[in-house]
Coordinates of C-alpha atoms (C1' of nucleotides) in Angstrom, one line a residue:
Chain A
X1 CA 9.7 136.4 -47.7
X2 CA 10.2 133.0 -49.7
X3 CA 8.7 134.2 -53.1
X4 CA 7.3 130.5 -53.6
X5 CA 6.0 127.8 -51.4
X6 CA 8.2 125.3 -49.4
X7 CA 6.8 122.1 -51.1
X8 CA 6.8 120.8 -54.7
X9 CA 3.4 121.6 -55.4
X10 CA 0.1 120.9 -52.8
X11 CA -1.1 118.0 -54.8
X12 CA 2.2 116.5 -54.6
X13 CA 2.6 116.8 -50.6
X14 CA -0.8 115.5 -50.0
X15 CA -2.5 118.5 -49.5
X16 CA -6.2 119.6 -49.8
X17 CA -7.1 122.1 -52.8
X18 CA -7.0 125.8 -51.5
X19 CA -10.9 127.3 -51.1
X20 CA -12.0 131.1 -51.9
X21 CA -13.0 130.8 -48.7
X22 CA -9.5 129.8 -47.1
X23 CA -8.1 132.8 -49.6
X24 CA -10.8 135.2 -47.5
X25 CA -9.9 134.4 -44.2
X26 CA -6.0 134.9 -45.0
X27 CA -7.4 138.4 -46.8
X28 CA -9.0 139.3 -43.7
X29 CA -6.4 138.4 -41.5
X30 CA -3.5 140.6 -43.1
X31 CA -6.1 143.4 -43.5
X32 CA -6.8 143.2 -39.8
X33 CA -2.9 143.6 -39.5
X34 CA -2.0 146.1 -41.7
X35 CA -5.5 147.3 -43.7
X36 CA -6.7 147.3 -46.8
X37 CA -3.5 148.8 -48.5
X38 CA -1.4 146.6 -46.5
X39 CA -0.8 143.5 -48.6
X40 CA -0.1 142.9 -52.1
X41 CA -1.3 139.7 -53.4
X42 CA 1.8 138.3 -53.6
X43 CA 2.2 138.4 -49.9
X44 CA -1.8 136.9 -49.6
X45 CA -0.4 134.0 -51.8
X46 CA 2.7 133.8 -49.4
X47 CA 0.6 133.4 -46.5
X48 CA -0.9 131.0 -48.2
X49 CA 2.0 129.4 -49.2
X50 CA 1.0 128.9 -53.2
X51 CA 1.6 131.2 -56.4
X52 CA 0.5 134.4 -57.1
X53 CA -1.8 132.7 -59.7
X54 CA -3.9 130.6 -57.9
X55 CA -5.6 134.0 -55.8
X56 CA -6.4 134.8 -59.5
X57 CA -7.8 131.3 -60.2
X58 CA -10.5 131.0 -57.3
X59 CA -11.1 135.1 -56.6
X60 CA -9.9 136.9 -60.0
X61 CA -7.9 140.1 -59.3
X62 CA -6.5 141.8 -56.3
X63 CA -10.0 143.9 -56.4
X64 CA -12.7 141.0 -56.1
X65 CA -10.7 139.9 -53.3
X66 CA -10.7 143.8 -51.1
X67 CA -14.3 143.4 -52.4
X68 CA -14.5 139.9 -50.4
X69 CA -12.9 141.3 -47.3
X70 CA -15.4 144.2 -46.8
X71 CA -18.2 141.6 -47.4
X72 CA -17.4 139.7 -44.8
X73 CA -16.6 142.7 -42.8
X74 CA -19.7 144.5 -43.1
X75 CA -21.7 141.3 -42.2
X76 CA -20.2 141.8 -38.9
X77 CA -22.0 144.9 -38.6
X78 CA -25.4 144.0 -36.4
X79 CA -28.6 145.5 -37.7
X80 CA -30.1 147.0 -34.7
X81 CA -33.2 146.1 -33.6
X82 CA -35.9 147.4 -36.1
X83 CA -38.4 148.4 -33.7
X84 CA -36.2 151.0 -32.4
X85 CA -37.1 155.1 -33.2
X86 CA -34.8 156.0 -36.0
X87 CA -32.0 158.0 -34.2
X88 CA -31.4 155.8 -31.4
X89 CA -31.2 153.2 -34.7
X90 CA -28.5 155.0 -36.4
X91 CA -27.0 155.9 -33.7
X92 CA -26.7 152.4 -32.6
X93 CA -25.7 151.2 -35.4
X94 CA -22.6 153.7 -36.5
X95 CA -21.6 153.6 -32.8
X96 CA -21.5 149.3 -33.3
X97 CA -19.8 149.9 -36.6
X98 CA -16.8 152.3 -36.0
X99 CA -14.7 149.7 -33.8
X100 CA -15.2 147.1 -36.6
X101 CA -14.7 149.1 -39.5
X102 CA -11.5 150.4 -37.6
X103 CA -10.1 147.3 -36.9
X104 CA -9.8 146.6 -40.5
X105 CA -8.5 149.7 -41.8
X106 CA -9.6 150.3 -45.3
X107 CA -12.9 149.2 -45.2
X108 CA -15.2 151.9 -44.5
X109 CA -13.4 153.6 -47.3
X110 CA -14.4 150.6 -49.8
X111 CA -17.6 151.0 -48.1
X112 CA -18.3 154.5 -48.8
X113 CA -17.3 153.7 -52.1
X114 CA -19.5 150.9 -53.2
X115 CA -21.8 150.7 -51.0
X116 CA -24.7 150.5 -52.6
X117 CA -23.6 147.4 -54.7
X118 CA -22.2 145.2 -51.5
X119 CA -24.9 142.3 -50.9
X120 CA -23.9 142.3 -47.4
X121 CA -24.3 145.8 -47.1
X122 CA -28.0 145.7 -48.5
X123 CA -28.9 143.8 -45.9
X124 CA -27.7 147.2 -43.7
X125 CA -29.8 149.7 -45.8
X126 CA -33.1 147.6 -46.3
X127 CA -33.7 147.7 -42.6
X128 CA -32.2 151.2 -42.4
X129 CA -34.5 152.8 -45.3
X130 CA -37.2 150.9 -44.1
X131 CA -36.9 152.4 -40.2
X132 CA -36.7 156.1 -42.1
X133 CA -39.5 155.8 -44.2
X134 CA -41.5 154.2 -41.5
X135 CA -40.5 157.3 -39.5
X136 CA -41.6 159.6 -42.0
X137 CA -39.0 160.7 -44.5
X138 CA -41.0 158.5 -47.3
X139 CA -39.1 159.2 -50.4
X140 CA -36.5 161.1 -48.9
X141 CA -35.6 157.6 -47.1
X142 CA -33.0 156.5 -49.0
X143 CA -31.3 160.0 -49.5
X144 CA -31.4 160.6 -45.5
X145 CA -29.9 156.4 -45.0
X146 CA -26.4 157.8 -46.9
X147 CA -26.2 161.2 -45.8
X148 CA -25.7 159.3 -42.4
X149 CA -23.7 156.7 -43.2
X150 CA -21.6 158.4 -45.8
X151 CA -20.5 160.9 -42.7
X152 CA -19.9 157.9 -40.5
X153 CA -17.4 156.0 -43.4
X154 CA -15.7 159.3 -44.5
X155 CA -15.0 160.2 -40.5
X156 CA -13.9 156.6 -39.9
X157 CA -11.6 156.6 -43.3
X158 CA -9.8 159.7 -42.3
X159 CA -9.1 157.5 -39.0
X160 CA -7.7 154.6 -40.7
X161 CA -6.1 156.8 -43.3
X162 CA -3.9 158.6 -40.3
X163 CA -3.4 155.3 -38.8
X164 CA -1.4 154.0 -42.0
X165 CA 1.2 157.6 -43.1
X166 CA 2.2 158.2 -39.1
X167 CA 3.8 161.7 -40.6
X168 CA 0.4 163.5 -41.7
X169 CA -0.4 164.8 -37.9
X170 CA 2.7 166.6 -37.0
X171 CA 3.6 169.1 -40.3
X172 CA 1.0 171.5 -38.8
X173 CA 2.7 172.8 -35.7
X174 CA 5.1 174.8 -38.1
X175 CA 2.2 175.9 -40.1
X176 CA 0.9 177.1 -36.7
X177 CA 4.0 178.7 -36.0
X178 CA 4.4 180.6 -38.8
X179 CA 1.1 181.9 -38.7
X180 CA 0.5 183.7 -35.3
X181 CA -2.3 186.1 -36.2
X182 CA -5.0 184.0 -37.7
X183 CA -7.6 183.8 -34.7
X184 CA -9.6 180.9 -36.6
X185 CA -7.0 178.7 -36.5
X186 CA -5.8 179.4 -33.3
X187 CA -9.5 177.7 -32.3
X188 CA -8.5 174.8 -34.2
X189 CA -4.8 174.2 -33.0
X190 CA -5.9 172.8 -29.5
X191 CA -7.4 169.4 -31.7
X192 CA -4.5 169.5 -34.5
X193 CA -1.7 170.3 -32.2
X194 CA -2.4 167.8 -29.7
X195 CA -0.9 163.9 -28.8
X196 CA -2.1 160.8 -30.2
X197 CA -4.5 160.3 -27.3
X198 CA -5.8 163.8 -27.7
X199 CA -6.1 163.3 -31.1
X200 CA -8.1 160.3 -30.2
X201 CA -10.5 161.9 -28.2
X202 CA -10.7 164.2 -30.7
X203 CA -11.8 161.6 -33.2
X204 CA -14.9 160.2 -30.6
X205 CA -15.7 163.8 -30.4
X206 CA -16.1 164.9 -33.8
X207 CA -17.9 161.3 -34.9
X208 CA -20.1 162.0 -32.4
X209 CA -20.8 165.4 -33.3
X210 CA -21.1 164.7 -36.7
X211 CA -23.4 161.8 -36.6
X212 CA -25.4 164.8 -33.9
X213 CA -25.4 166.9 -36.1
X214 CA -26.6 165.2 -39.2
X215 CA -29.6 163.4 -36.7
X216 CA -30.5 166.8 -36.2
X217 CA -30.4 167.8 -39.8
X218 CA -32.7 165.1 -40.2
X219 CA -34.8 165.9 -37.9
X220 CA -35.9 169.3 -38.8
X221 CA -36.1 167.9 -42.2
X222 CA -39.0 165.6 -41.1
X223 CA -40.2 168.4 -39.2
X224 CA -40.9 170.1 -42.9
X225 CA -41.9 166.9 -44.5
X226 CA -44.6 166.5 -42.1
X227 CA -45.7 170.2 -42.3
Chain B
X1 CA 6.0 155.9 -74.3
X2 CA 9.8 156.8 -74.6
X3 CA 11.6 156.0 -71.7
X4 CA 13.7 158.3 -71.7
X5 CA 13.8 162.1 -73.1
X6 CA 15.1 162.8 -76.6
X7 CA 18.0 164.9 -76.6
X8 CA 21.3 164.3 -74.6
X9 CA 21.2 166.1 -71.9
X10 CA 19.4 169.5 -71.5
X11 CA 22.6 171.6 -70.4
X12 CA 24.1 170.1 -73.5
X13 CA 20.9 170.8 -75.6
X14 CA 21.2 174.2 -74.3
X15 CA 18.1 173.8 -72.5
X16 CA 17.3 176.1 -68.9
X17 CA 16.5 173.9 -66.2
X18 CA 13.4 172.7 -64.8
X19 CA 11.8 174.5 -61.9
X20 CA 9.8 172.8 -59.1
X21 CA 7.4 175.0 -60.5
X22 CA 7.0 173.5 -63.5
X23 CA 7.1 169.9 -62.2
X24 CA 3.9 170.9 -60.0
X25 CA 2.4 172.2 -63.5
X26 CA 2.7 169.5 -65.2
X27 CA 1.4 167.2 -62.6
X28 CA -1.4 169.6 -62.0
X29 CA -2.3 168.6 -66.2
X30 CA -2.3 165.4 -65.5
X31 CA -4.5 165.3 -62.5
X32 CA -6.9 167.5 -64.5
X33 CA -7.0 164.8 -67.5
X34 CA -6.1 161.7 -65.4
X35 CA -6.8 162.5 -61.9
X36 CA -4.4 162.1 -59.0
X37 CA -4.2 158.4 -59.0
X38 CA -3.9 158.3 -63.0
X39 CA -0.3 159.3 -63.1
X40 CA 3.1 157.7 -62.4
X41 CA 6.3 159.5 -61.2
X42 CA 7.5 158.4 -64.7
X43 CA 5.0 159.3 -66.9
X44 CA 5.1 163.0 -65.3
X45 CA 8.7 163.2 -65.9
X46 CA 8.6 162.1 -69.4
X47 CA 5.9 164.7 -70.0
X48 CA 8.5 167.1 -68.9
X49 CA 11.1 165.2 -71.1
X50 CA 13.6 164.8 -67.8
X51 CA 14.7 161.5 -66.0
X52 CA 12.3 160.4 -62.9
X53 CA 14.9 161.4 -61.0
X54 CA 14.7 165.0 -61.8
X55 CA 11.3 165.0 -60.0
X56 CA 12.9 163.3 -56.9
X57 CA 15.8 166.1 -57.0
X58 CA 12.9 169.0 -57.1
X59 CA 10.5 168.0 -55.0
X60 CA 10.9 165.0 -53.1
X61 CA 9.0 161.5 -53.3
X62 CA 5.3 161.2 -54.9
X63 CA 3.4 162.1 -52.5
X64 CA 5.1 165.0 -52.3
X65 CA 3.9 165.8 -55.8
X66 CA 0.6 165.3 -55.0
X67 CA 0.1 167.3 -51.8
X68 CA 2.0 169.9 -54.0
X69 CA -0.7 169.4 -56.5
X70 CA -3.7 169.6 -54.1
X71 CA -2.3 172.9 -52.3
X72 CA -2.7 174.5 -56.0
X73 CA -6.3 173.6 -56.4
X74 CA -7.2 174.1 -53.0
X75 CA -5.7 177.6 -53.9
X76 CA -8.6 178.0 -56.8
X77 CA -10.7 177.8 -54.1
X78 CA -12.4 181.6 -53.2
X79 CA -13.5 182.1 -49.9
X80 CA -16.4 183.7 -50.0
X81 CA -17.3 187.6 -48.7
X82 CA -17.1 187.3 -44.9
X83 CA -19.6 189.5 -44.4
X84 CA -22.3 186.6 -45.5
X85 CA -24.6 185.3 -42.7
X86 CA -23.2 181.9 -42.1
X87 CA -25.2 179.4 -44.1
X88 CA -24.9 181.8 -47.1
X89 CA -21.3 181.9 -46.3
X90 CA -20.5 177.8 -46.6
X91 CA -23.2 177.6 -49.2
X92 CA -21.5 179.6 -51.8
X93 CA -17.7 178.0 -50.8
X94 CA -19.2 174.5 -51.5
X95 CA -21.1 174.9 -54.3
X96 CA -17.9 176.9 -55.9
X97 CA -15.8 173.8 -54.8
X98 CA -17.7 171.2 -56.2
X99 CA -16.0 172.1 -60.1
X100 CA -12.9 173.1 -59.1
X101 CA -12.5 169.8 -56.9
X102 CA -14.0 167.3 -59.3
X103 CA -11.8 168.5 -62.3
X104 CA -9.2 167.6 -60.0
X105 CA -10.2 163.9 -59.5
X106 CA -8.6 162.5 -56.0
X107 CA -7.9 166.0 -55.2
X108 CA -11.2 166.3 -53.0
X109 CA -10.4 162.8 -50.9
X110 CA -6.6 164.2 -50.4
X111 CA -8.0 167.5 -49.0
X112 CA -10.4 165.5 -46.4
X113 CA -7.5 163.5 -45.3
X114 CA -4.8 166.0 -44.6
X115 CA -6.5 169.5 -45.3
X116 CA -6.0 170.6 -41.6
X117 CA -2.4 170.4 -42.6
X118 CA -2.4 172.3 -45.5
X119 CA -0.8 176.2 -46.0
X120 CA -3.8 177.2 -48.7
X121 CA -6.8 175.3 -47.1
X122 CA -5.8 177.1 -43.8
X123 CA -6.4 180.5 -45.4
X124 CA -10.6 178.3 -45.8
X125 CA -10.3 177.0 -42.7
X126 CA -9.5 180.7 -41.0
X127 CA -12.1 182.4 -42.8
X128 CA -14.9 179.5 -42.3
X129 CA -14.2 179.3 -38.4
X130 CA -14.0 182.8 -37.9
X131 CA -17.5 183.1 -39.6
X132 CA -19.0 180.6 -37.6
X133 CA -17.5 181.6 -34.0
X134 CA -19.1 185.4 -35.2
X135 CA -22.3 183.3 -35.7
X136 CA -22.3 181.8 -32.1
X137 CA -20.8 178.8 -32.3
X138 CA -17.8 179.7 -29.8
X139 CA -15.2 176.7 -29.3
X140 CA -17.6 174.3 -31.6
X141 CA -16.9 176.6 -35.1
X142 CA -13.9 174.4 -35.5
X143 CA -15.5 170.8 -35.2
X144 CA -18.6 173.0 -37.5
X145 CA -16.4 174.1 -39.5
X146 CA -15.3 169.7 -40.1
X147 CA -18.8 168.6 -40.8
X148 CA -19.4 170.7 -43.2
X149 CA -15.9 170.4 -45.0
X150 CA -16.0 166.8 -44.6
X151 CA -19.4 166.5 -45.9
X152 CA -19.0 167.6 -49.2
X153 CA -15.4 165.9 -49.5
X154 CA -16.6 162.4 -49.0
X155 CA -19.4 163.2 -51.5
X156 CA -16.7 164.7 -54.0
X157 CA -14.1 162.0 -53.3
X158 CA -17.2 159.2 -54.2
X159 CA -18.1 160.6 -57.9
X160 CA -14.4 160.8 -58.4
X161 CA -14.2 157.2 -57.5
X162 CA -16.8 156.6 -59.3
X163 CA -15.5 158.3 -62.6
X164 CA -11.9 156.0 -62.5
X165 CA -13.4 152.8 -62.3
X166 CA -16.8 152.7 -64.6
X167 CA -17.9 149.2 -63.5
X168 CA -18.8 149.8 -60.1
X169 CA -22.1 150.9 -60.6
X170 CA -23.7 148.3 -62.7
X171 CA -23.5 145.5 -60.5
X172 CA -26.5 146.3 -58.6
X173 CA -28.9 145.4 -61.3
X174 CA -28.4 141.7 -60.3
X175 CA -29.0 142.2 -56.9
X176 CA -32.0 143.7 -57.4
X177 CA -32.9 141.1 -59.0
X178 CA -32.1 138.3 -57.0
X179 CA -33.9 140.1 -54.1
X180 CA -36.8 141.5 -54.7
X181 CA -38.8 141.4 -51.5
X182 CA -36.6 143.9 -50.3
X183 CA -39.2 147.6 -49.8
X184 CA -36.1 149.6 -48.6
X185 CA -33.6 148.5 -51.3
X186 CA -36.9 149.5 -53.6
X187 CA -37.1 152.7 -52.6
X188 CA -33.3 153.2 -54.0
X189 CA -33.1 151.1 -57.0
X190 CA -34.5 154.2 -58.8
X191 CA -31.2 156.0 -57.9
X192 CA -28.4 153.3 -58.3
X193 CA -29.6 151.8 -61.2
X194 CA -30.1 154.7 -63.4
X195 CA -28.4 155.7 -66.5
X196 CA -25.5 158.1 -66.2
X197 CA -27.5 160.9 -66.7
X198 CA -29.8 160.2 -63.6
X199 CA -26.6 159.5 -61.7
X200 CA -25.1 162.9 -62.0
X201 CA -28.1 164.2 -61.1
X202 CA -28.8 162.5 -58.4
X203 CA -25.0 163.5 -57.4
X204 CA -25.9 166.8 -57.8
X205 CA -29.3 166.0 -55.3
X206 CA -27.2 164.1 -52.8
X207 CA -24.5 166.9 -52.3
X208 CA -26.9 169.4 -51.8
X209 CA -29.3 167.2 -49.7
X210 CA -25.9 166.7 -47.3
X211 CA -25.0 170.3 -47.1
X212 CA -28.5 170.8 -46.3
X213 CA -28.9 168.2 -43.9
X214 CA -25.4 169.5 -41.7
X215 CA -26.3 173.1 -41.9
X216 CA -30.0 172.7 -40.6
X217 CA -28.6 170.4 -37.8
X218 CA -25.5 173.1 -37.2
X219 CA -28.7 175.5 -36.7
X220 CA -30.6 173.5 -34.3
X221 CA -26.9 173.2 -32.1
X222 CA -26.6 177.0 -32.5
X223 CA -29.9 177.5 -31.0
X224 CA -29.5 175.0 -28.1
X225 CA -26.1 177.2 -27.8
X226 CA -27.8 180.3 -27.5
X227 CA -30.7 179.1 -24.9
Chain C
dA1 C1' -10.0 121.6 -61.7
dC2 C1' -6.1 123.1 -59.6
dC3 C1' -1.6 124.6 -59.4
dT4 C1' 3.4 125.7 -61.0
dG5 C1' 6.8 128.6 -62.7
dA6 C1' 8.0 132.0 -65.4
dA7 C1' 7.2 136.0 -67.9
dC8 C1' 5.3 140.9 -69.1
dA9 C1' 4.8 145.4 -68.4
dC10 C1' 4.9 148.2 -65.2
dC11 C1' 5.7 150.8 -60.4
dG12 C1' 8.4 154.2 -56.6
dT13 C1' 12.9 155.2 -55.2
dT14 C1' 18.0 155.6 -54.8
dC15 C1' 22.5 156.5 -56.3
dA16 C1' 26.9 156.9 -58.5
dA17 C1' 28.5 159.3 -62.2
dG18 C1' 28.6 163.0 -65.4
dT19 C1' 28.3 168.3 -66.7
Chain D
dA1 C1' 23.2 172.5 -58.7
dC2 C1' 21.2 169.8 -62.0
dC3 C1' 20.7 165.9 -64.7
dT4 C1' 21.7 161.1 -66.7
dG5 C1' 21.4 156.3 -66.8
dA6 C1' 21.0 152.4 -64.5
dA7 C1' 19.8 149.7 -60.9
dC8 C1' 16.9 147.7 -56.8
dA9 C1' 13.1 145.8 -55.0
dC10 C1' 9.0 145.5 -55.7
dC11 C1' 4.0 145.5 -58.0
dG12 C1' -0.7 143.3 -60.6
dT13 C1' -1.7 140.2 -64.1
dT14 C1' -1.4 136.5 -67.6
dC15 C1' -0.3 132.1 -69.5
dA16 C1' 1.5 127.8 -71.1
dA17 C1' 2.5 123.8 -69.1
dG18 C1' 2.2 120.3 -65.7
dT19 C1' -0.7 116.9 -62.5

DNA sequence: ACCTGAACACCGTTCAAGT
DNA sequence: ACCTGAACACCGTTCAAGT
């Protein structure tokens, strides 16, 4: 609301120098409240009560900072335990990561995205390349590591992606309408047509499916490897 | 560049008025040379030589536009014979999409968020299903049918990403660096810090690895199906 | 070093007024 | 109906100046 901070200026009232860190947590907070695409940096340095220009001082621009966020989300993310057989890995660790990543809307996108060059999310695909190839996929290890988790950030981005233009569900029932006498979409309108819980049951369901299916992929992939 | 178009008016310029049509060409132009997210509402009206408004009149807010835009490419699309066993079938529609989608950058990640929602991916979505209910997939050809989509439109939507922002990849190099001890980030470096010659090819090997990966663990569902 | 305050060059969108 | 021209309420980012 108020474009600039109450007092004269934060050395002048007494007060401590702003942190990165402090600029973080207030990053985090208003992505946990209204995701990623949610705030402008104007509105993180209102929260913080200080200009614009100061975000820029400590983080640079409004993309280091989204870059900061889904470090420190990600390192929520627990590696499973590394002794486990690789599905029951994965599937631990994309069923632990889907209520996080959801409850910072945004993220998994980012995360699909740039991945591969997130310190925090190293961490993630050290221990998960290193379960595969102990498991058997060798050089195929890293390939088989993102064909899981990119299906688990793309499902998970549609999600938050819903979440944020409420409109995008309902168009389709006139499309439906229209349309009697197509018998493949008449299989699909159950899941499209339905309420918001349906629809999020229908999420669980197709995750899980998805990560199923791409386990199972997997699987008779190694099957080859070690034939 | 000029703000505003060069003659008077158009009526007065004797000049026949724009179509919606014509909007959704020229936005389709720019999406092709800048990509979805490369255009404003005011740089595609002054490419037309109009007043933003005119767009607003035509066609309604941006976003508008872009679904607009996305409903023409997904209409490049050619569903395949549906006569092809089922793998061929999906096989041949995403390897023919992969072009057409990523000379459309942002295109592909539209099309995973709302394509159950839109008229010309329906006429896909009919087809696919059908072909996979025929196969023996029963009620599951629709959530089949999202794997397989949503597979190769996370994969799309990342090299499109990648294309519009050029730093992202480099980064990594220091990381690697920093952490060396790390066997399962080893076993990737040869992939994310390549030149971008290796990177499209190892695009290329990641897309097809993915639709790989689903349709072998669609199989192994369709024979638990059938026992 | 850290912060202020203002500015620059944009956005998407709306709206009264013109033809 | 179609378009103009201007305005509103924002953006991200930069920068000289202050302390």
């Amino acid at each position: 609301m108020a474009s600039h901070p109450g007092a004269r200026s934060r050395a002048a009232a007494g007060l401590p120098a702003i942190t990165a860190g402090q600029i973080i947590d207030a990053a985090v907070s208003l992505t946990r409240e209204h995701g990623v695409d949610g705030w402008s940096v104007r509105q993180l340095a209102g929260a913080l009560e200080v200009w614009p220009a100061v975000v820029y001082h400590h983080l640079g621009e409004r993309d280091a900072v989204v870059d900061a966020v889904t470090e420190r989300v990600v390192a929520l993310l627990p590696p499973p335990d590394a002794d486990l057989p690789w599905r029951d890995w994965f599937t631990e660790l994309l069923g632990a990561a889907r209520p996080v990543l959801r409850a910072h809307r945004g993220v998994a996108r980012r995360l699909a995205l740039r991945g591969a060059t997130m310190p925090s999310a190293l961490r993630l695909i050290d221990s998960g390349v290193l379960v595969l190839a102990r498991a058997g996929f060798g050089a195929e290890a890293p390939l088989a590591y993102s064909v899981l988790l990119n299906a688990a950030c793309q499902l998970i981005a549609i999600e938050d992606d819903r979440d944020s233009r409420p409109q995008a569900g309902r168009r389709v029932a006139g499309v439906f309408d229209a349309q009697p006498d197509r018998p493949g979409l008449a299989a699909m309108s159950g899941a499209a047509l339905a309420d918001p819980d349906q629809l999020r049951t229908d999420d669980d369901l197709l995750y899980r499916y998805t990560i199923g299916c791409c386990l199972d992929g997997l699987d008779a992939r190694l099957a080859a490897l070690r034939a």
